[in-house]
């Protein structure tokens, strides 16, 4: 049955032998929930079970090492002993949810606290052949564990991405001579994985549409990389961005982290980045492969906050599946609530990237910005009818701080069961209100760093409880941020047809 507002988002998609119930795909997020032994433990299984209860169409389980060697608190699939743990989780999810499951498998090189890191230029021909075999074996184990698909990680800073990279400095048939030689290892891995899983089993590939480093590749190469993958029979293409070592920031005593530089921001765009900042990459790739006669589904990801935006992307034919990472961590019930007409209950990611910091520090990944601190997984509650209440009307007060930033303060709302947090809405110069931030239940203050001098802003705050029920809007608080200039002759600033302030000069105080 199609959805009245989001007919494409809630339409099924066939990917080889797998039929996805909708177009919402949970992108792989390392959880740091597994132990050092690499086995799939209860906490990790519970995390994915939570996505499945939200009826996410495709759940891509986090990067899982194909290595036999130890790899920190990351999942592993480098031996048959890892299969049963995965099989238990997959069975549990298949028994209770329409969600399909893919396992993302990864090979990466060594990094040391000293700053040293192994690079692809150090690998021998034997090492390269071992990588191909390890991917093939892990893909076969993925199928044996009951997963609906396997996703080959060729994105960001990991081994296969470094071979594809414009910065590949090897000087042999796998080297940086040409796009053809850069693609050789990735192609061999795809062929080997296919040989091991058979023709009917879905294989996806995640790679970057642009590396976002000096000398890195851009859409003009990634279109051809995608085309080659489609020609090799890859069943879906998941387009990410950036995430490279080359521009990473070095912190003393910590191994180099590929998400600390600008390219890292492109991989996990923070709140300061435009919405849908990477969609053009999936769009360009899709256009290119379609023009060559391949209809391989393409996933886009990166700061896609709403179902309305997701539907627009699908409608415009810019991608076939909508990849959500952090928004589904924050609220795994996003798809179910949206489909069932309770979109107003979705708890919105604020892209504060606290989850990213947890991942970088090897500690269990949670939504640090919004979840109450005692929760290891997204809160769940089924109190469907009693929203939080304000003792008065929220008593929202607004002031302009010395720095020019706008500070809001409200009183605490109360809920008979449990408060979750507050959403802050803002209107600029009489325009529509939009959601600009959210806070935990303990907060009573919001500072708006984006308010610009010369504009009139109106705000209200809305409380929500653990079930996502929204309380009433607070009172509306309004403020005009008066521009202060000095150094130029007096000049009128005209706002909404009225003279709001007399100013002089161009320098904002
Ligand atoms: C904590 C964290 C862990 C991540 N782990 C992976 C991973 O294992 N594999 C991967 O391909 N991408 C990983 N990513 C990138 C996400 O899959 C996703 O592409 C990115 O967060 C942008 O999507 P979003 O804006 O919807 O969060 C991770 C991102 C975060 C924040």
Short mmCIF file of C-alpha atoms and ligand atoms in Angstrom, two decimals:
data_model
loop_
_atom_site.label_atom_id
_atom_site.label_comp_id
_atom_site.label_asym_id
_atom_site.label_seq_id
_atom_site.Cartn_x
_atom_site.Cartn_y
_atom_site.Cartn_z
CA UNK A 1 0.00 0.00 0.00
CA UNK A 2 1.50 3.31 -0.97
CA UNK A 3 1.92 6.10 1.56
CA UNK A 4 -0.08 9.29 0.86
CA UNK A 5 2.78 11.71 1.57
CA UNK A 6 5.81 9.54 0.86
CA UNK A 7 4.79 7.07 -1.84
CA UNK A 8 8.32 6.40 -3.07
CA UNK A 9 10.02 6.24 0.32
CA UNK A 10 7.61 3.53 1.39
CA UNK A 11 7.69 1.55 -1.83
CA UNK A 12 9.55 -1.77 -2.01
CA UNK A 13 12.73 -2.29 -4.00
CA UNK A 14 14.07 -5.54 -5.43
CA UNK A 15 17.84 -5.89 -5.20
CA UNK A 16 18.85 -9.17 -6.83
CA UNK A 17 17.06 -11.83 -4.74
CA UNK A 18 16.34 -9.45 -1.84
CA UNK A 19 13.15 -7.39 -1.64
CA UNK A 20 13.44 -4.36 0.61
CA UNK A 21 10.14 -3.30 2.22
CA UNK A 22 10.98 0.42 1.89
CA UNK A 23 13.73 2.79 0.69
CA UNK A 24 15.13 3.67 4.13
CA UNK A 25 18.58 2.17 4.63
CA UNK A 26 20.48 2.32 7.93
CA UNK A 27 24.07 3.08 6.98
CA UNK A 28 26.81 1.14 8.73
CA UNK A 29 27.78 2.76 12.04
CA UNK A 30 30.57 1.25 14.10
CA UNK A 31 29.01 0.84 17.56
CA UNK A 32 32.05 -0.02 19.71
CA UNK A 33 29.69 -2.41 21.48
CA UNK A 34 31.59 -5.62 20.58
CA UNK A 35 34.46 -6.70 22.81
CA UNK A 36 38.10 -7.10 21.78
CA UNK A 37 37.36 -10.70 20.76
CA UNK A 38 35.33 -9.49 17.76
CA UNK A 39 32.34 -11.72 18.51
CA UNK A 40 28.81 -10.44 18.14
CA UNK A 41 27.63 -10.02 21.74
CA UNK A 42 24.19 -9.36 23.21
CA UNK A 43 24.55 -5.57 23.29
CA UNK A 44 25.44 -5.43 19.63
CA UNK A 45 22.59 -7.75 18.72
CA UNK A 46 20.19 -5.57 20.75
CA UNK A 47 21.34 -2.49 18.84
CA UNK A 48 20.36 -4.02 15.49
CA UNK A 49 17.19 -5.52 16.89
CA UNK A 50 16.21 -1.96 17.81
CA UNK A 51 16.58 -0.85 14.15
CA UNK A 52 14.53 -3.83 13.08
CA UNK A 53 11.68 -2.89 15.42
CA UNK A 54 11.65 0.49 13.68
CA UNK A 55 11.18 -1.36 10.36
CA UNK A 56 14.18 0.10 8.62
CA UNK A 57 14.13 -1.32 5.05
CA UNK A 58 17.81 -2.28 4.86
CA UNK A 59 19.99 -2.45 7.97
CA UNK A 60 23.67 -2.41 7.11
CA UNK A 61 25.51 -3.90 10.09
CA UNK A 62 28.68 -2.06 11.00
CA UNK A 63 32.13 -2.53 9.46
CA UNK A 64 33.23 -6.08 10.29
CA UNK A 65 36.85 -7.11 9.81
CA UNK A 66 37.74 -9.79 7.28
CA UNK A 67 41.10 -10.23 9.06
CA UNK A 68 42.14 -13.14 11.15
CA UNK A 69 44.25 -10.84 13.36
CA UNK A 70 42.82 -8.95 16.35
CA UNK A 71 41.25 -5.64 15.39
CA UNK A 72 40.13 -3.90 18.61
CA UNK A 73 36.51 -3.64 19.64
CA UNK A 74 35.21 -4.21 16.15
CA UNK A 75 33.15 -7.11 14.80
CA UNK A 76 35.07 -9.80 12.91
CA UNK A 77 34.18 -12.35 10.27
CA UNK A 78 37.69 -13.69 9.69
CA UNK A 79 36.89 -17.28 10.74
CA UNK A 80 33.98 -19.72 10.91
CA UNK A 81 33.83 -19.33 14.68
CA UNK A 82 32.24 -15.90 14.18
CA UNK A 83 29.29 -17.22 12.18
CA UNK A 84 26.99 -18.53 14.99
CA UNK A 85 26.76 -15.18 16.83
CA UNK A 86 25.73 -13.42 13.61
CA UNK A 87 23.33 -16.23 12.71
CA UNK A 88 21.53 -15.88 16.07
CA UNK A 89 21.05 -12.16 15.57
CA UNK A 90 19.92 -12.48 11.95
CA UNK A 91 17.41 -15.20 12.84
CA UNK A 92 16.07 -13.15 15.72
CA UNK A 93 15.55 -10.15 13.44
CA UNK A 94 14.08 -12.12 10.53
CA UNK A 95 11.61 -13.77 12.89
CA UNK A 96 10.23 -10.47 14.10
CA UNK A 97 10.69 -7.81 11.42
CA UNK A 98 10.40 -7.19 7.68
CA UNK A 99 13.83 -5.48 7.72
CA UNK A 100 16.58 -6.94 5.54
CA UNK A 101 20.14 -7.20 6.80
CA UNK A 102 23.47 -6.68 5.08
CA UNK A 103 26.86 -7.08 6.71
CA UNK A 104 29.53 -4.55 5.79
CA UNK A 105 32.92 -6.27 5.52
CA UNK A 106 36.16 -4.34 5.73
CA UNK A 107 39.91 -4.71 5.41
CA UNK A 108 42.11 -2.03 6.93
CA UNK A 109 45.80 -1.49 7.57
CA UNK A 110 47.65 -0.92 10.83
CA UNK A 111 47.77 2.42 12.62
CA UNK A 112 49.97 3.12 15.65
CA UNK A 113 49.68 5.62 18.49
CA UNK A 114 53.05 7.05 17.44
CA UNK A 115 51.47 8.38 14.25
CA UNK A 116 52.97 5.65 12.05
CA UNK A 117 50.55 3.94 9.74
CA UNK A 118 50.89 1.12 7.28
CA UNK A 119 50.09 2.18 3.72
CA UNK A 120 49.19 0.23 0.60
CA UNK A 121 52.62 0.95 -0.83
CA UNK A 122 54.04 -1.44 1.83
CA UNK A 123 51.92 -4.40 0.73
CA UNK A 124 53.49 -7.31 -1.15
CA UNK A 125 51.79 -9.25 -3.94
CA UNK A 126 51.10 -12.03 -1.40
CA UNK A 127 49.45 -9.53 0.93
CA UNK A 128 47.25 -8.38 -1.93
CA UNK A 129 46.19 -11.90 -2.82
CA UNK A 130 45.44 -12.56 0.87
CA UNK A 131 43.12 -9.53 0.91
CA UNK A 132 41.18 -10.87 -2.08
CA UNK A 133 40.80 -14.30 -0.44
CA UNK A 134 39.86 -12.80 2.95
CA UNK A 135 37.06 -10.77 1.36
CA UNK A 136 35.79 -13.81 -0.52
CA UNK A 137 35.81 -16.00 2.59
CA UNK A 138 34.11 -13.37 4.74
CA UNK A 139 31.44 -12.85 2.04
CA UNK A 140 30.76 -16.60 2.02
CA UNK A 141 30.48 -16.62 5.84
CA UNK A 142 28.10 -13.66 5.65
CA UNK A 143 25.81 -15.68 3.44
CA UNK A 144 26.14 -18.70 5.68
CA UNK A 145 25.16 -16.59 8.70
CA UNK A 146 21.84 -15.82 6.99
CA UNK A 147 22.39 -12.18 6.07
CA UNK A 148 20.33 -11.01 3.10
CA UNK A 149 23.32 -9.26 1.50
CA UNK A 150 26.98 -8.47 1.90
CA UNK A 151 28.40 -4.96 1.52
CA UNK A 152 32.04 -4.59 0.52
CA UNK A 153 33.59 -1.57 2.22
CA UNK A 154 35.62 0.36 -0.34
CA UNK A 155 35.01 3.79 1.16
CA UNK A 156 36.89 6.31 3.31
CA UNK A 157 40.44 5.47 4.39
CA UNK A 158 40.43 1.68 4.28
CA UNK A 159 42.51 -0.65 2.16
CA UNK A 160 40.37 -0.91 -0.97
CA UNK A 161 39.60 2.81 -0.90
CA UNK A 162 43.32 3.53 -0.77
CA UNK A 163 43.86 1.47 -3.94
CA UNK A 164 41.00 3.34 -5.69
CA UNK A 165 42.39 6.67 -4.45
CA UNK A 166 43.91 9.33 -6.64
CA UNK A 167 46.73 9.27 -4.05
CA UNK A 168 47.59 5.58 -4.69
CA UNK A 169 51.39 5.77 -4.99
CA UNK A 170 52.13 2.12 -5.83
CA UNK A 171 54.09 1.57 -8.99
CA UNK A 172 52.84 -1.81 -10.20
CA UNK A 173 49.73 -3.21 -11.83
CA UNK A 174 47.68 -2.24 -8.72
CA UNK A 175 49.19 1.21 -8.59
CA UNK A 176 48.27 4.79 -9.26
CA UNK A 177 49.27 4.84 -12.96
CA UNK A 178 45.72 5.00 -14.19
CA UNK A 179 42.13 4.58 -13.10
CA UNK A 180 42.28 1.08 -14.57
CA UNK A 181 45.19 0.05 -12.34
CA UNK A 182 43.63 1.76 -9.32
CA UNK A 183 40.43 -0.24 -9.85
CA UNK A 184 42.20 -3.59 -10.31
CA UNK A 185 42.13 -4.80 -6.70
CA UNK A 186 38.53 -3.64 -6.08
CA UNK A 187 37.49 -5.51 -9.24
CA UNK A 188 39.28 -8.69 -8.14
CA UNK A 189 37.58 -8.52 -4.76
CA UNK A 190 34.15 -8.14 -6.36
CA UNK A 191 34.78 -11.07 -8.71
CA UNK A 192 36.02 -13.27 -5.85
CA UNK A 193 33.10 -12.33 -3.59
CA UNK A 194 30.68 -13.20 -6.40
CA UNK A 195 32.42 -16.51 -6.98
CA UNK A 196 32.02 -17.36 -3.31
CA UNK A 197 28.38 -16.26 -2.78
CA UNK A 198 26.85 -17.20 -6.13
CA UNK A 199 24.90 -15.19 -8.68
CA UNK A 200 21.64 -14.77 -6.73
CA UNK A 201 23.13 -13.25 -3.58
CA UNK A 202 23.09 -9.45 -3.32
CA UNK A 203 26.49 -7.77 -3.16
CA UNK A 204 26.65 -4.06 -2.41
CA UNK A 205 29.69 -1.80 -2.52
CA UNK A 206 30.26 1.32 -0.45
CA UNK A 207 32.74 3.78 -1.88
CA UNK A 208 33.21 7.54 -1.94
CA UNK A 209 31.88 9.79 -4.69
CA UNK A 210 34.65 12.26 -3.93
CA UNK A 211 37.67 11.96 -1.64
CA UNK A 212 37.79 15.63 -0.67
CA UNK A 213 41.60 15.71 -0.32
CA UNK A 214 44.22 17.31 -2.51
CA UNK A 215 45.00 14.89 -5.32
CA UNK A 216 42.00 12.76 -4.42
CA UNK A 217 39.47 11.63 -7.00
CA UNK A 218 36.23 13.45 -7.75
CA UNK A 219 32.95 12.63 -9.48
CA UNK A 220 34.67 12.40 -12.84
CA UNK A 221 36.49 9.24 -11.64
CA UNK A 222 33.83 7.91 -9.28
CA UNK A 223 31.30 7.80 -12.15
CA UNK A 224 33.63 5.36 -13.93
CA UNK A 225 34.39 3.43 -10.73
CA UNK A 226 30.62 3.00 -10.30
CA UNK A 227 30.21 1.95 -13.91
CA UNK A 228 32.90 -0.71 -13.53
CA UNK A 229 31.21 -2.04 -10.40
CA UNK A 230 27.86 -2.16 -12.17
CA UNK A 231 29.49 -3.99 -15.09
CA UNK A 232 30.93 -6.49 -12.61
CA UNK A 233 27.43 -7.24 -11.37
CA UNK A 234 27.38 -5.34 -8.08
CA UNK A 235 23.75 -5.18 -6.92
CA UNK A 236 23.75 -1.80 -5.18
CA UNK A 237 26.13 1.13 -4.90
CA UNK A 238 26.30 3.08 -1.65
CA UNK A 239 27.87 6.48 -2.16
CA UNK A 240 29.67 8.10 0.75
CA UNK A 241 32.24 10.93 0.78
CA UNK A 242 35.67 11.79 2.19
CA UNK A 243 36.93 10.24 5.45
CA UNK A 244 40.65 10.18 4.63
CA UNK A 245 43.94 9.91 6.54
CA UNK A 246 45.68 12.41 4.29
CA UNK A 247 44.07 15.46 5.91
CA UNK A 248 43.54 13.94 9.39
CA UNK A 249 44.52 15.91 12.47
CA UNK A 250 47.14 14.26 14.68
CA UNK A 251 46.41 14.15 18.41
CA UNK A 252 49.34 13.20 20.63
CA UNK A 253 49.25 9.61 21.88
CA UNK A 254 46.28 8.65 19.70
CA UNK A 255 46.34 6.79 16.39
CA UNK A 256 45.57 8.97 13.39
CA UNK A 257 41.80 9.16 12.84
CA UNK A 258 40.56 9.66 9.27
CA UNK A 259 37.45 11.60 10.32
CA UNK A 260 39.21 14.52 12.02
CA UNK A 261 39.97 16.67 8.96
CA UNK A 262 37.81 18.37 6.34
CA UNK A 263 37.33 15.10 4.45
CA UNK A 264 36.08 13.61 7.73
CA UNK A 265 33.45 16.33 7.96
CA UNK A 266 32.30 15.45 4.46
CA UNK A 267 31.80 11.83 5.57
CA UNK A 268 29.77 12.77 8.66
CA UNK A 269 28.60 16.32 7.98
CA UNK A 270 28.04 18.25 11.21
CA UNK A 271 25.08 20.58 11.77
CA UNK A 272 26.93 23.51 10.20
CA UNK A 273 26.84 21.80 6.77
CA UNK A 274 23.94 22.20 4.35
CA UNK A 275 21.30 19.52 4.31
CA UNK A 276 21.81 16.82 1.72
CA UNK A 277 25.34 18.10 1.10
CA UNK A 278 26.50 14.89 -0.65
CA UNK A 279 23.39 14.02 -2.67
CA UNK A 280 24.89 15.44 -5.87
CA UNK A 281 27.49 12.64 -5.79
CA UNK A 282 24.91 9.85 -5.86
CA UNK A 283 22.99 11.83 -8.47
CA UNK A 284 26.01 12.19 -10.76
CA UNK A 285 26.88 8.51 -10.39
CA UNK A 286 23.32 7.38 -11.02
CA UNK A 287 23.04 9.54 -14.14
CA UNK A 288 26.29 8.15 -15.46
CA UNK A 289 25.53 4.47 -14.97
CA UNK A 290 21.95 4.90 -16.18
CA UNK A 291 23.24 6.57 -19.34
CA UNK A 292 25.34 3.45 -19.93
CA UNK A 293 22.30 1.19 -19.50
CA UNK A 294 22.81 0.06 -15.87
CA UNK A 295 19.98 0.44 -13.38
CA UNK A 296 21.98 -0.64 -10.31
CA UNK A 297 20.30 1.03 -7.29
CA UNK A 298 22.26 3.89 -5.76
CA UNK A 299 22.19 4.89 -2.08
CA UNK A 300 22.86 8.46 -0.99
CA UNK A 301 23.71 9.51 2.57
CA UNK A 302 24.81 12.54 4.52
CA UNK A 303 22.65 14.89 6.57
CA UNK A 304 19.26 14.03 5.12
CA UNK A 305 17.06 15.05 8.03
CA UNK A 306 13.45 14.63 6.95
CA UNK A 307 11.17 12.25 5.09
CA UNK A 308 10.09 15.18 2.89
CA UNK A 309 13.66 15.67 1.72
CA UNK A 310 14.10 11.93 1.23
CA UNK A 311 10.97 11.76 -0.91
CA UNK A 312 12.11 14.75 -3.00
CA UNK A 313 15.44 13.03 -3.70
CA UNK A 314 13.68 9.85 -4.83
CA UNK A 315 11.11 11.75 -6.86
CA UNK A 316 13.78 13.74 -8.67
CA UNK A 317 15.54 10.46 -9.48
CA UNK A 318 18.71 11.55 -7.67
CA UNK A 319 19.04 8.23 -5.77
CA UNK A 320 17.12 4.97 -5.27
CA UNK A 321 17.59 4.49 -1.55
CA UNK A 322 17.97 6.97 1.29
CA UNK A 323 20.87 6.21 3.59
CA UNK A 324 20.52 7.43 7.16
CA UNK A 325 23.26 6.97 9.72
CA UNK A 326 22.93 9.27 12.72
CA UNK A 327 19.16 9.99 12.34
CA UNK A 328 18.40 6.28 12.79
CA UNK A 329 20.81 6.01 15.70
CA UNK A 330 18.88 8.84 17.38
CA UNK A 331 15.50 7.34 16.55
CA UNK A 332 15.40 3.87 14.94
CA UNK A 333 11.60 4.14 14.86
CA UNK A 334 11.91 6.92 12.22
CA UNK A 335 10.55 4.72 9.37
CA UNK A 336 7.70 3.13 11.32
CA UNK A 337 6.55 6.37 12.94
CA UNK A 338 6.69 8.19 9.59
CA UNK A 339 4.87 5.45 7.71
CA UNK A 340 2.15 5.19 10.36
CA UNK A 341 1.38 8.91 10.33
CA UNK A 342 3.28 9.72 13.56
CA UNK A 343 6.08 11.69 11.99
CA UNK A 344 5.51 14.31 14.68
CA UNK A 345 6.90 11.77 17.16
CA UNK A 346 10.24 11.27 15.41
CA UNK A 347 13.15 12.36 17.59
CA UNK A 348 15.37 14.41 15.30
CA UNK A 349 19.14 14.05 15.09
CA UNK A 350 20.88 17.39 15.70
CA UNK A 351 24.14 16.32 14.00
CA UNK A 352 26.20 17.29 17.05
CA UNK A 353 28.55 14.37 16.25
CA UNK A 354 28.95 13.19 19.84
CA UNK A 355 28.42 9.66 18.46
CA UNK A 356 31.38 10.26 16.15
CA UNK A 357 33.54 11.30 19.11
CA UNK A 358 32.54 8.14 20.98
CA UNK A 359 33.49 6.03 17.98
CA UNK A 360 36.85 7.80 17.72
CA UNK A 361 37.53 7.14 21.41
CA UNK A 362 36.57 3.45 21.22
CA UNK A 363 33.69 3.86 23.67
CA UNK A 364 30.13 2.54 23.13
CA UNK A 365 28.41 4.67 20.53
CA UNK A 366 25.15 6.29 21.71
CA UNK A 367 23.29 9.48 20.89
CA UNK A 368 25.13 11.61 23.43
CA UNK A 369 23.24 14.74 22.44
CA UNK A 370 19.72 13.55 23.18
CA UNK A 371 19.36 10.14 24.84
CA UNK A 372 18.98 10.23 28.61
CA UNK A 373 22.39 9.20 29.96
CA UNK A 374 21.33 5.82 31.38
CA UNK A 375 20.29 4.54 27.92
CA UNK A 376 22.63 2.34 25.88
CA UNK A 377 20.08 2.06 23.06
CA UNK A 378 17.40 4.43 21.77
CA UNK A 379 14.63 4.95 24.33
CA UNK A 380 11.38 3.16 23.70
CA UNK A 381 8.07 3.83 25.39
CA UNK A 382 4.49 3.14 24.51
CA UNK A 383 2.66 5.80 26.45
CA UNK A 384 0.74 6.91 23.40
CA UNK A 385 -1.51 9.58 24.68
CA UNK A 386 -0.08 11.68 27.48
CA UNK A 387 2.27 14.38 26.21
CA UNK A 388 4.37 16.51 28.56
CA UNK A 389 2.85 19.68 29.96
CA UNK A 390 4.17 23.11 30.81
CA UNK A 391 3.43 24.31 34.34
CA UNK A 392 2.55 27.66 32.67
CA UNK A 393 3.14 28.28 28.97
CA UNK A 394 6.86 27.52 28.93
CA UNK A 395 7.66 31.04 30.04
CA UNK A 396 10.08 31.36 27.12
CA UNK A 397 12.38 34.35 27.51
CA UNK A 398 14.81 35.68 24.95
CA UNK A 399 17.84 37.94 25.30
CA UNK A 400 20.73 39.02 23.13
CA UNK A 401 24.06 38.25 24.69
CA UNK A 402 27.02 40.60 24.62
CA UNK A 403 28.49 38.49 21.78
CA UNK A 404 25.37 39.11 19.67
CA UNK A 405 24.11 35.54 20.05
CA UNK A 406 20.48 34.96 20.95
CA UNK A 407 19.84 33.12 24.22
CA UNK A 408 16.53 31.43 25.01
CA UNK A 409 15.49 30.24 28.43
CA UNK A 410 12.42 28.26 29.39
CA UNK A 411 10.98 26.56 32.41
CA UNK A 412 10.95 22.77 32.73
CA UNK A 413 8.01 20.83 31.34
CA UNK A 414 6.70 17.78 33.20
CA UNK A 415 5.56 14.38 32.03
CA UNK A 416 3.70 11.76 34.04
CA UNK A 417 5.97 9.04 32.63
CA UNK A 418 9.32 10.43 31.51
CA UNK A 419 10.46 13.58 29.74
CA UNK A 420 12.89 13.10 26.82
CA UNK A 421 13.74 16.62 25.68
CA UNK A 422 12.84 19.86 23.92
CA UNK A 423 12.74 20.96 20.30
CA UNK A 424 13.51 24.57 19.42
CA UNK A 425 11.73 26.18 16.45
CA UNK A 426 12.61 29.48 14.82
CA UNK A 427 11.07 31.84 12.27
CA UNK A 428 13.09 34.49 10.45
CA UNK A 429 11.42 37.78 9.54
CA UNK A 430 7.89 36.38 9.76
CA UNK A 431 8.64 33.27 7.66
CA UNK A 432 7.58 29.73 8.56
CA UNK A 433 8.87 28.12 11.75
CA UNK A 434 11.43 25.37 11.35
CA UNK A 435 13.15 23.00 13.78
CA UNK A 436 16.62 24.35 14.54
CA UNK A 437 17.80 22.38 17.56
CA UNK A 438 16.85 19.85 20.24
CA UNK A 439 17.98 19.35 23.80
CA UNK A 440 17.91 16.77 26.56
CA UNK A 441 15.30 16.93 29.33
CA UNK A 442 17.84 18.52 31.66
CA UNK A 443 18.29 21.61 29.45
CA UNK A 444 16.47 24.92 29.89
CA UNK A 445 18.64 27.07 27.62
CA UNK A 446 19.36 27.30 23.87
CA UNK A 447 21.91 29.62 22.31
CA UNK A 448 21.30 30.46 18.66
CA UNK A 449 24.67 31.02 17.00
CA UNK A 450 23.10 31.50 13.57
CA UNK A 451 21.10 34.65 14.32
CA UNK A 452 22.29 37.48 12.10
CA UNK A 453 22.11 41.17 12.80
CA UNK A 454 19.33 42.98 10.98
CA UNK A 455 16.80 40.14 11.28
CA UNK A 456 13.75 39.61 13.44
CA UNK A 457 13.50 36.16 15.01
CA UNK A 458 10.60 34.41 16.69
CA UNK A 459 11.08 31.20 18.70
CA UNK A 460 9.04 28.62 20.49
CA UNK A 461 10.01 25.44 22.32
CA UNK A 462 8.13 22.14 22.34
CA UNK A 463 8.68 19.42 24.94
CA UNK A 464 8.58 15.70 24.09
CA UNK A 465 8.43 12.57 26.17
CA UNK A 466 10.05 9.18 25.87
CA UNK A 467 7.35 7.94 23.49
CA UNK A 468 7.96 10.97 21.27
CA UNK A 469 4.65 12.61 22.23
CA UNK A 470 4.93 16.34 21.72
CA UNK A 471 3.51 18.75 24.31
CA UNK A 472 2.03 22.17 23.52
CA UNK A 473 4.17 24.88 21.96
CA UNK A 474 5.52 27.36 24.49
CA UNK A 475 4.72 31.05 24.17
CA UNK A 476 6.46 32.71 21.22
CA UNK A 477 9.41 34.93 22.13
CA UNK A 478 10.56 37.51 19.56
CA UNK A 479 13.69 39.54 19.14
CA UNK A 480 15.23 41.84 16.56
CA UNK A 481 18.97 41.60 16.40
CA UNK A 482 19.92 45.23 15.86
CA UNK A 483 22.95 45.76 13.72
CA UNK A 484 25.72 47.87 15.20
CA UNK A 485 28.22 49.25 12.77
CA UNK A 486 30.93 51.81 13.10
CA UNK A 487 33.30 53.66 10.87
CA UNK A 488 31.02 54.54 7.93
CA UNK A 489 28.54 57.40 7.57
CA UNK A 490 25.02 56.70 8.89
CA UNK A 491 22.93 54.55 6.63
CA UNK A 492 19.44 53.13 6.95
CA UNK A 493 18.89 49.38 7.31
CA UNK A 494 15.53 48.48 5.87
CA UNK A 495 13.78 45.41 7.20
CA UNK A 496 10.36 44.29 6.01
CA UNK A 497 9.80 47.70 4.47
CA UNK A 498 10.44 49.53 7.76
CA UNK A 499 13.48 51.35 8.99
CA UNK A 500 14.64 49.20 11.92
CA UNK A 501 17.92 50.77 12.81
CA UNK A 502 20.20 53.62 11.99
CA UNK A 503 23.73 52.46 11.37
CA UNK A 504 27.03 53.60 10.09
CA UNK A 505 29.95 51.66 8.70
CA UNK A 506 30.50 48.10 7.75
CA UNK A 507 32.09 46.66 10.84
CA UNK A 508 29.81 44.53 12.94
CA UNK A 509 30.46 44.98 16.65
C1 LIG B 1 29.68 6.78 14.81
C2 LIG B 1 29.77 6.54 13.34
C3 LIG B 1 30.27 5.33 12.87
C4 LIG B 1 30.34 5.08 11.47
N1 LIG B 1 30.76 3.86 11.03
C5 LIG B 1 30.74 3.59 9.70
C6 LIG B 1 31.04 2.29 9.21
O1 LIG B 1 31.27 1.35 9.96
N2 LIG B 1 31.05 2.10 7.86
C7 LIG B 1 30.73 3.10 6.99
O2 LIG B 1 30.73 2.87 5.78
N3 LIG B 1 30.39 4.33 7.42
C8 LIG B 1 30.37 4.59 8.75
N4 LIG B 1 29.96 5.83 9.19
C9 LIG B 1 29.43 6.81 8.22
C10 LIG B 1 27.89 6.65 8.13
O3 LIG B 1 27.56 5.39 7.61
C11 LIG B 1 27.21 7.72 7.27
O4 LIG B 1 27.65 7.63 5.95
C12 LIG B 1 27.44 9.15 7.79
O5 LIG B 1 27.17 9.22 9.16
C13 LIG B 1 26.57 10.17 7.04
O6 LIG B 1 25.21 9.85 7.13
P1 LIG B 1 24.20 10.62 8.19
O7 LIG B 1 24.34 12.07 7.94
O8 LIG B 1 22.84 10.10 7.86
O9 LIG B 1 24.68 10.24 9.56
C14 LIG B 1 29.91 6.08 10.56
C15 LIG B 1 29.42 7.30 11.06
C16 LIG B 1 29.35 7.53 12.42
C17 LIG B 1 28.77 8.85 12.91
#
